[in-house]
């Protein structure tokens, strides 16, 4: 009998039985605030207790789960200062030895007489069966029959959850079971029935139940398959909706380009690369098509995206329209303002730059100029998409370093024009995104690749250096400066904090200025400086007045000072690969040889060291990005989490390439049949979408 649900997914966990304030706090540490969060707290793994094997029947190489009583525990030192913990557990049929290396702390959990369940692959050692580092669980006293927990812990596939202090495995199982029964999710179906049928999925309620408490492995697999599909389908639906809403709009159609871009390019000291030219042609075709452009331009750091953006802007400006260019940081916005401003001045194009720290009076004057159509190109940070910004002849919005903004903010700037048509949109990203992930996050955009660096670039030489050898590095830096070059020195933190012995930019800056580079100009740049001071420091570095720039990751995106040829990165282990790549991308921007030194002041775990070494030996952004993804998963590496996309709990948009494609086709087909999601099923789907993406779903309310 299906119970009437008492609770909705939004009900706070406190309303469940056995959750007091302390437990609620502990749950909140796991990010579990509501019943819905609990249901989405999927098990890390399962104990297969459907078939506990009598120990005596265990064979070498066999994967088993055994249940026994702790007979003895012992730990002893091994040869090289290690420690070996051995716990013998026995049942009626035999004895199994569970062993752990260097996990002495586990010892206190095992006491003779306790019941233990352990899973692993059987090995025979000196004739004795053993499990090395098995999954294990100490069974608590069996819950009384008739209580909520009864039967959840034995004789089935038993879920194993991520825990935090104050929360036990048994208790959490009981709680999730309670959430499942009291918020019976049968009314929460979010997939169209025809798709459920097509893929032979269980309904949503069953899937949620079965992912937590599957009767057997098959039920679990079916539940996982459905929930995984759901994650990818939802985001593909969003992309399909965006795509179709783009298509219903009319774009500004541009004529044959004039000679403005020719003038600009003619004045440059270099030729455009072939890749830049190709991408510009793709952009031009969009602008002349009559449909609004929605294009992502990807190119590795230093591939010359800024110039492509500027030329695209000129295409519309020379036809009497306006363009905006938005950057994620103040430093970058001001840099664009300065460098693009200079190029534009030379050809009679008027530009302005607006950031959060532009004084009010100046801001008003700029906005008046923009509204009057006197400003051709407006650059800046978020400040340029505020409500009071009116760009009456806007024809092109460009977003630089798009990955910093996130999925939700895309295209935020298409408002407030006086033309009847929507502006074209172009987003740029330095992060090479593997195809399946870009189908997931940017599935509504067309893609252009700048897959070539300007000629004459030399690969950067990257070296890992121990801190005791830092003098060599400083010497090399001084040599670069002696040749008229400039140097970045990067620190992971601004100020020293207790309990962390990381070098901090502020302290090191003083030391570098007085002891390491006396006689040179050393400046400090970090995120907590006032914007005006940041801008001043950047100016003095770009015009060569400052030779050594001590900085945090504020210089990570976009900063372009081609004369800088050396970078020292302290504690590189504190940065992810993608971030290191962005940092290093600040050098090697001219034709001179550039150097990057990674200063390590501590012993690094092998895995960490390998990551740093991988970075030192690879310069291709694509290879680094893939490795980063492999190591950290899409959530962290790609800002998927920050981006506002729902966390992928089961799906991995990188490895589930085929499924991404299936979901994409399904979503498009579904939308073709019901473009406004007005049907009964369509409304369900729309509701699920709004739950994930809120107002960013391009649908009328209702
Ligand atoms: P990114 O793609 O990382 O944004 P930028 O647009 O900042 O790269 O360009 C990096 C540097 O390369 C800049 O100093 C720019 O002037 C220069 N550059 C751009 N295009 C070319 C080209 N075709 N040939 C030589 N240098 C170029
Ligand atoms: Mg850039």
XYZ file of C-alpha atoms and ligand atoms in Angstrom:
730
model
C 0.000 0.000 0.000
C 1.382 3.370 -0.954
C 1.367 5.706 2.005
C 0.257 9.256 1.557
C 3.389 11.362 1.717
C 3.542 13.564 4.801
C 6.622 15.390 3.731
C 7.863 17.138 0.659
C 11.434 17.184 -0.490
C 11.818 20.670 0.933
C 10.874 19.627 4.474
C 13.782 20.338 6.837
C 15.406 17.249 8.329
C 14.446 18.373 11.851
C 10.917 17.228 11.147
C 12.024 13.627 10.949
C 11.890 11.458 14.043
C 15.153 11.141 15.975
C 16.683 14.339 14.586
C 17.409 16.807 17.375
C 19.419 20.006 17.112
C 22.786 18.262 17.506
C 22.036 15.671 14.830
C 20.631 18.370 12.565
C 23.918 20.236 12.880
C 25.878 17.120 12.095
C 23.678 16.453 9.047
C 24.167 19.988 7.916
C 27.903 19.417 7.921
C 27.223 16.810 5.246
C 25.145 19.347 3.346
C 21.942 17.554 4.331
C 19.333 20.154 5.237
C 16.140 18.765 3.757
C 14.396 15.486 3.126
C 15.349 15.888 -0.519
C 19.019 16.229 0.411
C 18.780 13.011 2.413
C 17.256 11.124 -0.488
C 20.032 12.409 -2.716
C 22.712 11.324 -0.260
C 23.407 8.209 -2.254
C 25.428 5.391 -0.734
C 29.159 5.386 -1.347
C 29.001 1.654 -1.757
C 27.158 -1.410 -0.537
C 27.789 -4.457 1.505
C 26.351 -7.382 -0.313
C 24.822 -9.262 2.570
C 22.506 -11.274 0.435
C 25.092 -13.960 0.391
C 27.419 -14.219 3.346
C 29.874 -16.956 2.691
C 30.841 -19.423 5.390
C 34.513 -18.651 5.980
C 35.525 -22.248 5.520
C 34.343 -22.134 1.897
C 36.445 -19.133 0.854
C 38.677 -19.841 -2.140
C 41.730 -17.863 -3.295
C 40.880 -14.968 -5.596
C 37.195 -15.082 -4.706
C 35.393 -11.853 -3.791
C 33.514 -12.555 -0.581
C 31.573 -11.045 2.254
C 31.996 -12.887 5.529
C 30.429 -12.428 8.926
C 32.253 -13.471 12.047
C 33.163 -12.704 15.596
C 36.444 -11.057 16.525
C 38.688 -13.722 18.051
C 42.013 -11.918 18.391
C 43.597 -8.637 17.356
C 47.270 -7.918 17.219
C 49.554 -5.362 15.767
C 53.266 -5.577 15.178
C 56.037 -3.606 13.615
C 57.194 -4.689 10.220
C 60.595 -4.410 8.624
C 60.724 -0.819 7.481
C 59.146 0.966 10.402
C 55.666 0.003 9.282
C 52.901 -1.595 11.227
C 50.743 -4.612 10.530
C 47.363 -4.982 12.158
C 45.807 -8.442 12.106
C 42.268 -9.179 13.217
C 41.081 -12.769 13.213
C 37.362 -13.304 12.818
C 35.691 -16.649 12.988
C 32.389 -18.309 12.266
C 31.305 -21.926 12.657
C 33.235 -22.968 9.594
C 36.631 -21.305 9.928
C 38.834 -18.333 10.676
C 39.553 -15.376 8.377
C 42.473 -13.028 8.970
C 41.880 -9.400 8.137
C 45.081 -7.394 7.762
C 45.874 -3.714 7.459
C 49.212 -2.030 6.912
C 49.917 1.200 8.747
C 46.373 1.610 9.986
C 47.114 1.028 13.626
C 44.387 3.449 14.624
C 41.799 0.884 13.550
C 42.858 -1.355 16.402
C 40.690 0.303 19.014
C 37.533 -0.483 17.032
C 37.959 -4.227 17.261
C 37.274 -5.953 20.510
C 37.029 -9.682 21.001
C 33.453 -10.842 20.723
C 32.300 -8.036 18.400
C 30.562 -9.110 15.222
C 32.283 -7.943 12.083
C 31.282 -8.077 8.477
C 34.131 -7.825 5.999
C 34.325 -7.834 2.205
C 37.298 -8.285 -0.019
C 39.227 -10.626 -2.234
C 40.522 -13.771 -0.552
C 44.243 -14.422 -0.536
C 46.005 -17.353 1.056
C 49.057 -16.607 3.126
C 50.972 -19.483 4.645
C 47.875 -21.610 4.183
C 45.630 -19.124 5.996
C 42.832 -17.237 4.227
C 43.152 -13.491 4.554
C 41.569 -10.268 3.367
C 43.909 -7.330 2.932
C 42.369 -3.941 3.734
C 38.823 -5.268 3.511
C 35.718 -3.096 3.627
C 34.363 -3.788 7.032
C 31.667 -2.874 9.429
C 31.400 -3.630 13.113
C 27.833 -4.716 13.618
C 26.088 -2.910 16.384
C 23.548 -4.695 18.506
C 20.751 -5.722 16.176
C 17.930 -3.200 16.334
C 14.854 -4.586 17.984
C 12.456 -6.039 15.504
C 9.613 -3.692 14.786
C 11.784 -0.567 14.957
C 12.537 1.504 11.899
C 16.046 0.173 11.593
C 15.163 -3.479 11.828
C 16.095 -5.384 8.731
C 18.016 -2.554 7.104
C 21.367 -3.871 8.189
C 21.357 -7.526 7.406
C 20.459 -10.050 4.788
C 20.445 -7.642 1.846
C 22.447 -5.100 -0.091
C 23.279 -2.735 2.717
C 24.119 0.874 1.870
C 27.286 2.446 3.196
C 27.039 6.221 3.522
C 29.515 9.016 3.865
C 29.424 10.040 7.524
C 30.608 12.778 9.797
C 31.222 12.804 13.530
C 28.034 12.474 15.520
C 26.365 10.318 12.907
C 26.529 6.555 12.762
C 25.951 4.242 9.830
C 23.005 2.469 11.467
C 21.305 5.656 12.481
C 21.658 7.250 9.069
C 20.243 4.157 7.375
C 17.236 4.385 9.637
C 16.816 8.066 8.915
C 16.990 7.683 5.161
C 14.529 4.833 5.345
C 12.231 7.089 7.313
C 12.620 9.878 4.755
C 11.824 7.441 1.965
C 8.628 6.209 3.590
C 7.353 9.505 4.864
C 8.037 11.429 1.664
C 7.008 8.656 -0.682
C 8.201 10.152 -3.899
C 5.737 8.487 -6.234
C 4.337 11.840 -7.263
C 7.761 13.193 -8.086
C 8.126 11.631 -11.479
C 10.219 13.951 -13.590
C 10.807 11.943 -16.742
C 8.312 11.597 -19.571
C 6.607 8.181 -19.458
C 7.595 7.402 -23.048
C 11.246 7.794 -22.105
C 10.806 5.674 -19.009
C 9.287 2.998 -21.225
C 11.877 3.372 -23.923
C 14.745 2.832 -21.512
C 12.840 0.394 -19.278
C 13.534 2.530 -16.235
C 11.907 2.067 -12.854
C 9.740 5.017 -11.788
C 11.386 7.680 -9.692
C 10.061 6.483 -6.339
C 11.276 2.974 -6.954
C 14.628 4.204 -8.173
C 15.146 6.347 -5.091
C 14.177 3.485 -2.845
C 16.341 1.015 -4.671
C 19.445 3.112 -4.753
C 19.355 3.170 -0.965
C 17.949 -0.226 -0.157
C 18.151 -2.452 -3.210
C 16.916 -5.989 -2.848
C 19.786 -7.159 -4.989
C 22.466 -5.991 -7.352
C 20.114 -5.888 -10.320
C 17.726 -3.527 -8.582
C 20.631 -1.329 -7.641
C 21.933 -1.202 -11.197
C 18.531 -0.283 -12.532
C 18.138 2.491 -9.984
C 21.565 3.913 -10.717
C 20.967 3.821 -14.456
C 17.753 5.777 -14.143
C 19.046 8.394 -11.715
C 22.168 8.905 -13.736
C 20.125 9.400 -16.871
C 17.961 11.873 -15.026
C 20.936 14.042 -14.084
C 22.130 14.268 -17.651
C 18.662 14.550 -19.165
C 17.815 17.521 -16.968
C 20.776 19.554 -18.069
C 20.272 18.527 -21.701
C 16.689 19.719 -21.420
C 17.967 23.083 -20.253
C 20.348 23.255 -23.196
C 17.650 22.187 -25.648
C 15.312 24.838 -24.280
C 17.947 27.505 -24.592
C 18.716 26.448 -28.108
C 15.109 26.556 -29.148
C 14.557 29.895 -27.479
C 17.537 31.276 -29.398
C 15.997 30.010 -32.594
C 12.748 31.802 -32.088
C 14.539 35.112 -31.978
C 15.642 37.210 -34.907
C 19.213 38.368 -34.992
C 20.611 41.555 -36.377
C 21.724 40.853 -39.924
C 24.984 42.476 -40.870
C 26.218 43.350 -44.317
C 29.547 42.799 -45.918
C 32.298 44.010 -43.569
C 33.887 47.371 -44.294
C 37.517 48.378 -44.020
C 37.710 49.092 -40.288
C 39.088 45.662 -39.430
C 41.521 45.926 -42.300
C 42.838 49.144 -40.816
C 43.240 47.536 -37.417
C 44.963 44.427 -38.694
C 47.196 46.478 -40.971
C 48.475 48.376 -37.957
C 49.441 45.265 -35.993
C 53.081 44.180 -35.805
C 52.052 40.607 -36.696
C 49.676 38.656 -38.929
C 46.602 36.891 -37.673
C 47.097 33.177 -37.262
C 45.229 30.862 -39.594
C 43.110 29.712 -36.677
C 42.191 33.282 -35.746
C 41.184 33.934 -39.339
C 39.080 30.784 -39.549
C 37.245 31.568 -36.328
C 36.603 35.128 -37.489
C 35.050 33.758 -40.667
C 32.769 31.523 -38.615
C 31.734 34.524 -36.561
C 31.155 36.601 -39.639
C 28.939 33.926 -41.150
C 26.824 33.981 -37.978
C 26.547 37.744 -37.996
C 25.347 37.732 -41.569
C 22.889 34.874 -41.180
C 19.985 36.758 -39.672
C 19.872 34.351 -36.725
C 21.355 35.419 -33.436
C 24.833 34.035 -32.871
C 25.445 31.869 -29.809
C 29.028 30.862 -30.121
C 31.740 29.674 -27.804
C 35.302 30.425 -28.854
C 37.810 28.149 -27.215
C 41.526 28.691 -27.405
C 44.384 27.844 -25.130
C 46.034 30.562 -23.057
C 47.934 32.925 -25.299
C 46.177 31.886 -28.513
C 45.023 35.442 -29.142
C 41.353 35.448 -28.211
C 41.306 39.108 -27.276
C 42.099 40.161 -30.800
C 39.392 37.896 -32.190
C 36.936 39.499 -29.785
C 37.974 42.976 -30.831
C 37.663 42.243 -34.535
C 34.253 40.673 -34.000
C 33.239 43.857 -32.192
C 34.503 45.951 -35.096
C 32.332 43.967 -37.517
C 29.243 45.351 -35.796
C 30.658 48.748 -34.862
C 31.505 49.671 -38.423
C 27.857 49.140 -39.311
C 26.781 51.641 -36.704
C 26.063 49.238 -33.848
C 27.529 48.908 -30.353
C 29.284 46.018 -28.624
C 30.051 45.083 -25.023
C 32.880 42.973 -23.644
C 32.565 41.547 -20.165
C 35.459 40.112 -18.143
C 35.310 38.185 -14.864
C 37.801 40.272 -12.890
C 38.535 43.900 -12.441
C 42.202 43.423 -13.330
C 41.276 41.793 -16.597
C 38.546 44.292 -17.440
C 40.962 47.165 -16.950
C 43.621 45.457 -18.988
C 41.178 45.011 -21.865
C 40.145 48.621 -21.403
C 43.717 49.775 -21.736
C 44.991 47.551 -24.543
C 41.845 47.458 -26.655
C 41.283 51.127 -25.935
C 44.653 51.950 -27.425
C 44.040 49.936 -30.594
C 40.599 51.479 -30.987
C 41.830 55.049 -30.491
C 44.144 54.544 -33.406
C 41.254 53.781 -35.745
C 38.728 56.219 -34.380
C 36.529 53.788 -32.437
C 35.364 55.065 -29.060
C 35.579 52.811 -25.995
C 34.831 53.066 -22.293
C 35.563 50.812 -19.332
C 33.208 50.353 -16.423
C 33.889 48.353 -13.266
C 32.515 48.127 -9.772
C 34.972 50.728 -8.600
C 34.293 53.342 -11.237
C 33.354 56.516 -9.283
C 29.658 57.366 -9.428
C 30.027 60.587 -11.393
C 32.262 58.947 -13.974
C 29.879 56.035 -14.194
C 26.970 58.366 -14.911
C 28.924 60.116 -17.631
C 29.916 56.818 -19.245
C 26.372 55.485 -19.125
C 25.066 58.694 -20.693
C 27.583 58.329 -23.505
C 26.633 54.714 -24.052
C 22.915 55.479 -23.988
C 23.444 58.272 -26.506
C 25.198 55.825 -28.800
C 28.454 57.757 -28.621
C 30.401 54.857 -27.141
C 31.025 52.077 -29.636
C 32.521 49.476 -27.345
C 31.797 49.198 -23.639
C 34.112 46.993 -21.596
C 34.009 46.023 -17.958
C 33.047 43.572 -15.262
C 29.526 42.651 -14.110
C 29.084 46.384 -13.725
C 28.118 46.560 -17.386
C 25.085 44.321 -17.063
C 23.333 46.242 -14.318
C 19.766 47.376 -14.854
C 20.604 50.984 -15.495
C 23.002 50.182 -18.312
C 21.300 50.884 -21.621
C 23.080 50.059 -24.813
C 20.547 51.128 -27.430
C 22.387 49.863 -30.501
C 23.800 46.718 -28.932
C 24.534 44.085 -31.550
C 27.197 41.918 -29.919
C 27.889 40.796 -26.356
C 31.218 39.136 -25.676
C 32.007 37.316 -22.466
C 35.676 36.643 -21.800
C 36.821 33.690 -19.693
C 33.288 32.361 -19.676
C 34.081 29.426 -17.398
C 34.523 31.912 -14.591
C 30.958 33.078 -14.876
C 29.099 29.804 -14.835
C 26.265 28.175 -16.690
C 23.556 30.330 -15.221
C 24.896 33.691 -16.208
C 25.280 33.085 -19.863
C 23.855 35.729 -22.098
C 22.822 37.917 -19.234
C 23.579 40.985 -21.270
C 21.137 40.711 -24.125
C 18.657 43.055 -22.499
C 18.122 46.750 -22.892
C 18.580 47.321 -26.580
C 16.408 49.487 -28.766
C 16.798 47.428 -31.856
C 13.972 44.961 -32.315
C 16.392 42.121 -32.439
C 18.480 40.328 -29.862
C 22.195 40.890 -29.751
C 24.642 38.258 -30.906
C 26.465 36.412 -28.164
C 30.017 35.188 -28.135
C 31.677 33.598 -25.139
C 35.369 32.857 -24.871
C 37.143 30.302 -22.760
C 40.788 29.448 -22.327
C 40.004 26.136 -20.814
C 39.905 23.422 -23.414
C 36.832 21.464 -22.572
C 36.514 17.854 -23.643
C 33.675 17.399 -26.058
C 31.328 15.404 -23.875
C 31.609 17.913 -21.066
C 31.090 20.817 -23.390
C 27.995 19.104 -24.796
C 26.791 18.993 -21.237
C 27.588 22.477 -20.052
C 27.510 24.385 -23.301
C 25.261 22.212 -25.413
C 23.321 25.230 -26.596
C 26.334 26.937 -28.134
C 28.153 26.521 -31.430
C 31.829 25.937 -31.021
C 34.870 27.577 -32.619
C 38.400 26.504 -31.852
C 41.545 28.618 -32.000
C 43.765 25.584 -32.150
C 47.031 27.273 -32.975
C 49.389 29.578 -31.110
C 50.920 32.626 -32.804
C 54.113 31.846 -34.649
C 57.433 32.054 -32.883
C 56.251 31.039 -29.447
C 58.786 28.895 -27.628
C 57.667 26.242 -25.185
C 58.072 27.400 -21.603
C 60.748 25.550 -19.629
C 59.283 24.347 -16.378
C 61.329 22.989 -13.490
C 60.577 21.695 -10.020
C 63.018 23.185 -7.512
C 63.501 22.429 -3.826
C 63.379 25.405 -1.589
C 66.948 24.969 -0.438
C 67.978 25.698 -3.997
C 65.896 28.814 -4.294
C 68.958 31.044 -4.644
C 69.572 29.564 -8.071
C 66.077 30.517 -9.079
C 66.479 34.071 -7.841
C 69.757 34.324 -9.676
C 68.095 33.231 -12.899
C 65.323 35.753 -12.302
C 67.857 38.522 -11.850
C 69.420 37.490 -15.151
C 66.061 37.782 -16.897
C 65.574 41.236 -15.442
C 69.105 42.207 -16.505
C 67.973 41.454 -20.055
C 65.057 43.794 -19.672
C 62.498 41.084 -18.825
C 59.983 40.888 -16.010
C 59.134 38.281 -13.398
C 56.056 37.006 -11.575
C 56.405 35.414 -8.133
C 53.199 33.638 -7.105
C 52.090 32.654 -3.589
C 49.044 30.635 -2.637
C 47.960 32.931 0.186
C 47.949 36.626 0.977
C 48.786 36.556 4.660
C 50.206 33.981 6.978
C 47.627 32.209 9.041
C 48.078 30.175 12.137
C 48.400 26.465 11.720
C 49.397 26.760 8.070
C 53.041 27.120 7.329
C 52.538 28.409 3.839
C 54.528 31.327 2.577
C 52.386 34.384 2.201
C 52.637 37.062 -0.443
C 52.715 40.052 1.911
C 55.565 38.748 4.061
C 57.579 37.398 1.173
C 57.183 40.597 -0.757
C 59.152 42.443 1.929
C 61.842 39.813 1.980
C 62.133 39.718 -1.795
C 62.365 43.478 -2.027
C 64.976 43.906 0.699
C 67.050 40.744 0.434
C 66.575 39.089 -2.923
C 65.992 41.910 -5.379
C 67.477 45.004 -3.750
C 67.739 47.716 -6.346
C 64.821 46.344 -8.405
C 61.226 47.490 -8.205
C 59.161 44.756 -6.557
C 55.396 45.289 -6.286
C 52.640 43.387 -4.538
C 49.287 42.429 -6.030
C 46.508 40.541 -4.297
C 42.765 40.364 -4.192
C 42.327 42.380 -1.041
C 43.891 45.535 -2.412
C 41.486 48.301 -3.354
C 40.641 48.152 -7.039
C 42.317 51.453 -7.645
C 45.551 50.172 -6.100
C 45.291 46.944 -8.042
C 44.939 48.883 -11.258
C 47.891 51.105 -10.388
C 50.136 48.108 -9.675
C 49.103 46.394 -12.896
C 49.775 49.583 -14.845
C 53.259 49.894 -13.392
C 53.953 46.268 -14.210
C 52.664 46.467 -17.771
C 54.610 49.612 -18.554
C 57.787 48.050 -17.226
C 58.288 50.318 -14.241
C 58.000 47.323 -11.926
C 60.286 44.375 -12.666
C 59.079 41.806 -10.167
C 55.412 41.291 -9.422
C 54.637 39.358 -6.238
C 51.091 38.123 -6.558
C 48.403 35.676 -5.606
C 46.129 34.056 -8.160
C 44.614 37.414 -9.083
C 46.845 37.236 -12.134
C 45.502 33.833 -13.020
C 43.116 34.769 -15.780
C 43.817 36.787 -18.826
C 46.622 39.064 -17.697
C 48.790 39.874 -20.693
C 52.258 41.351 -20.223
C 54.287 39.760 -23.022
C 57.573 41.121 -21.663
C 57.291 38.916 -18.578
C 59.353 35.783 -19.175
C 59.768 34.172 -15.774
C 57.400 32.898 -13.139
C 58.163 31.407 -9.746
C 55.263 29.522 -8.181
C 55.488 28.757 -4.482
C 53.706 25.728 -3.086
C 52.491 24.588 -6.483
C 50.830 21.670 -4.718
C 48.194 24.113 -3.547
C 46.897 24.654 -7.054
C 44.975 22.435 -9.421
C 46.385 21.634 -12.841
C 44.005 23.885 -14.707
C 44.864 26.723 -12.384
C 48.610 26.146 -12.740
C 48.173 26.185 -16.490
C 46.341 29.486 -16.332
C 49.053 30.916 -14.106
C 51.880 29.764 -16.315
C 49.975 31.117 -19.299
C 50.967 34.603 -18.124
C 54.460 34.007 -19.498
C 55.589 32.684 -22.854
C 53.459 35.334 -24.560
C 56.227 36.780 -26.674
C 58.946 35.232 -28.793
C 61.573 35.048 -26.020
C 62.282 31.854 -24.071
C 60.263 31.797 -20.826
C 60.893 29.918 -17.582
C 58.627 28.624 -14.864
C 60.015 27.401 -11.534
C 57.898 25.437 -9.116
C 59.301 25.947 -5.637
C 58.476 23.139 -3.261
C 59.278 23.635 0.402
C 57.992 20.374 1.768
C 57.790 16.688 1.242
C 54.943 15.966 -1.135
C 52.815 12.867 -1.158
C 53.544 10.765 -4.202
C 50.261 11.523 -5.885
C 50.742 15.257 -5.415
C 54.281 15.107 -6.659
C 53.141 13.220 -9.739
C 50.605 15.901 -10.484
C 53.238 18.622 -10.266
C 55.551 16.584 -12.431
C 52.834 16.055 -14.988
C 52.384 19.802 -15.111
C 56.100 20.432 -15.473
C 56.336 18.101 -18.427
C 53.166 19.123 -20.296
C 52.386 22.437 -21.879
C 49.298 21.518 -23.861
C 46.200 22.849 -22.161
C 44.154 19.984 -23.477
C 46.337 17.293 -21.950
C 46.432 19.162 -18.662
C 42.699 19.657 -18.619
C 42.038 15.975 -19.215
C 44.424 14.985 -16.482
C 42.836 17.495 -14.144
C 39.456 16.029 -14.887
C 40.721 12.544 -14.349
C 42.200 13.482 -10.991
C 39.489 15.683 -9.606
C 36.341 14.869 -11.491
C 34.307 17.437 -13.375
C 32.821 19.017 -10.291
C 35.936 20.584 -8.943
C 38.064 20.964 -11.988
C 35.506 22.757 -14.064
C 33.686 24.798 -11.579
C 30.671 22.693 -12.479
C 29.634 22.991 -8.888
C 30.092 26.744 -8.695
C 28.583 27.106 -12.108
C 25.117 26.392 -10.865
C 24.716 23.131 -12.701
C 23.261 20.549 -10.387
C 25.977 18.427 -8.901
C 26.557 15.287 -10.865
C 26.308 12.650 -8.197
C 26.146 9.581 -10.374
C 26.783 10.747 -13.884
C 30.194 11.731 -15.068
C 29.752 13.892 -18.118
C 33.268 12.994 -19.111
C 33.139 9.262 -19.152
C 29.436 8.810 -19.831
C 29.916 10.115 -23.347
C 27.345 7.840 -24.961
C 24.734 8.536 -22.357
C 25.255 12.289 -22.775
C 24.511 11.850 -26.461
C 21.420 9.753 -25.786
C 20.085 12.310 -23.313
C 20.747 15.104 -25.742
C 18.788 13.389 -28.500
C 15.957 12.487 -26.141
C 15.733 16.031 -24.823
C 15.654 17.584 -28.269
C 13.026 15.159 -29.501
C 10.861 15.719 -26.503
C 11.076 19.455 -26.924
C 10.283 19.258 -30.627
C 6.980 17.654 -29.730
C 6.202 20.059 -26.906
C 8.252 23.238 -27.401
C 6.742 25.199 -24.520
C 6.463 22.240 -22.138
C 2.748 22.862 -21.901
C 1.469 19.298 -21.950
C 0.804 17.463 -18.713
C 4.106 15.644 -18.940
C 5.830 18.758 -20.201
C 4.787 20.608 -17.077
C 6.298 17.896 -14.898
C 9.554 18.174 -16.771
C 9.459 21.957 -16.496
C 8.923 21.660 -12.759
C 11.935 19.406 -12.377
C 13.961 21.845 -14.440
C 12.961 24.783 -12.310
C 13.887 22.831 -9.205
C 17.402 22.490 -10.580
C 17.914 25.790 -12.342
C 15.314 28.190 -10.991
C 14.654 31.288 -13.005
C 17.397 30.469 -15.475
C 15.052 28.181 -17.352
C 13.967 30.084 -20.459
C 10.263 29.406 -20.066
C 7.319 31.556 -19.200
C 6.279 31.055 -15.581
C 3.373 28.699 -14.942
P 44.378 34.728 -24.757
O 43.889 33.840 -25.842
O 45.046 33.982 -23.648
O 43.317 35.677 -24.264
P 45.608 37.110 -25.701
O 44.478 37.512 -26.536
O 45.818 37.829 -24.417
O 45.547 35.562 -25.407
O 46.922 37.153 -26.602
C 48.198 36.796 -26.111
C 49.268 37.655 -26.729
O 49.460 37.279 -28.077
C 48.932 39.102 -26.734
O 50.065 39.827 -26.337
C 48.550 39.387 -28.159
O 48.855 40.707 -28.538
C 49.408 38.414 -28.909
N 48.850 37.977 -30.192
C 47.542 37.818 -30.515
N 47.412 37.371 -31.785
C 48.668 37.257 -32.293
C 49.194 36.844 -33.542
N 48.406 36.476 -34.545
N 50.548 36.836 -33.682
C 51.353 37.215 -32.673
N 50.909 37.613 -31.468
C 49.583 37.636 -31.256
Mg 42.379 36.308 -22.624
